Short mmCIF file of C-alpha atoms in Angstrom, two decimals:
data_model
loop_
_atom_site.label_atom_id
_atom_site.label_comp_id
_atom_site.label_asym_id
_atom_site.label_seq_id
_atom_site.Cartn_x
_atom_site.Cartn_y
_atom_site.Cartn_z
CA MET A 1069 9.82 16.87 -9.80
CA ILE A 1070 11.00 13.31 -9.38
CA ILE A 1071 9.66 10.40 -7.37
CA LYS A 1072 11.79 8.98 -4.58
CA VAL A 1073 11.38 6.07 -2.16
CA ASN A 1074 11.68 7.04 1.50
CA LYS A 1075 13.44 3.94 2.81
CA ASP A 1076 12.82 5.02 6.41
CA ILE A 1077 9.08 4.61 5.81
CA CYS A 1078 9.06 1.61 3.44
CA THR A 1079 8.56 -1.56 5.50
CA GLN A 1080 10.44 -3.70 2.92
CA ASP A 1081 8.69 -6.88 4.00
CA HIS A 1082 6.28 -7.48 1.17
CA SER A 1083 5.80 -7.36 -2.55
CA CYS A 1084 5.37 -3.66 -3.36
CA LEU A 1085 1.82 -2.95 -4.50
CA ALA A 1086 2.81 0.26 -6.27
CA VAL A 1087 5.11 -1.67 -8.65
CA LYS A 1088 2.06 -3.39 -10.10
CA ILE A 1089 0.14 -0.21 -10.88
CA CYS A 1090 2.91 1.76 -12.62
CA PRO A 1091 1.74 2.20 -16.22
CA VAL A 1092 5.28 2.52 -17.62
CA TYR A 1093 7.06 -0.09 -15.44
CA ALA A 1094 9.26 2.54 -13.80
CA LEU A 1095 9.34 0.78 -10.42
CA LYS A 1096 11.49 -2.29 -9.88
CA GLN A 1097 11.74 -4.41 -6.76
CA THR A 1098 14.19 -7.16 -5.88
CA GLY A 1099 12.86 -9.62 -3.34
CA PHE A 1100 11.06 -7.75 -0.58
CA GLY A 1101 13.43 -4.78 -0.62
CA SER A 1102 12.25 -1.26 -1.22
CA PRO A 1103 11.49 -0.52 -4.86
CA ASN A 1104 13.73 1.58 -7.07
CA VAL A 1105 12.42 4.28 -9.39
CA LEU A 1106 13.83 4.08 -12.92
CA GLU A 1107 13.88 7.82 -13.60
CA GLU A 1108 14.43 7.38 -17.35
CA ARG A 1109 11.08 5.56 -17.59
CA CYS A 1110 9.09 7.53 -15.00
CA VAL A 1111 6.49 9.92 -16.44
CA LYS A 1112 5.72 11.39 -13.00
CA CYS A 1113 2.03 10.51 -13.16
CA GLY A 1114 1.96 10.03 -9.38
CA LYS A 1115 -0.07 6.82 -9.36
CA CYS A 1116 2.54 5.09 -7.21
CA VAL A 1117 2.75 8.04 -4.80
CA TYR A 1118 -0.99 7.96 -4.18
CA TYR A 1119 -1.24 4.16 -4.17
CA CYS A 1120 1.54 3.28 -1.69
CA PRO A 1121 -0.24 2.37 1.57
CA MET A 1122 2.82 3.33 3.64
CA GLY A 1123 3.33 6.72 1.99
CA ALA A 1124 6.92 5.78 1.20
CA LEU A 1125 6.86 7.06 -2.39
CA GLU A 1126 7.14 10.84 -2.52
CA PHE A 1127 7.44 13.66 -5.01
CA GLU A 1128 10.70 15.53 -4.57
CA ASP A 1129 12.08 18.64 -6.27
CA GLU A 1130 14.93 17.95 -8.66
CA GLU A 1131 18.24 19.36 -7.58
#
């Protein structure tokens, strides 16, 4: 499993709240754009998935 940002759902008009709660700093945001998941840092704890108020962060099966 990996975590992906659904850019169709992310409003991209605010500072991403999920970035602040990631324990390993695996989410990065530039300006008010949608965040990016740094897969090499992500431990797949799911805190960001459950914390995102828009539901834009999702678990996805690896291909």
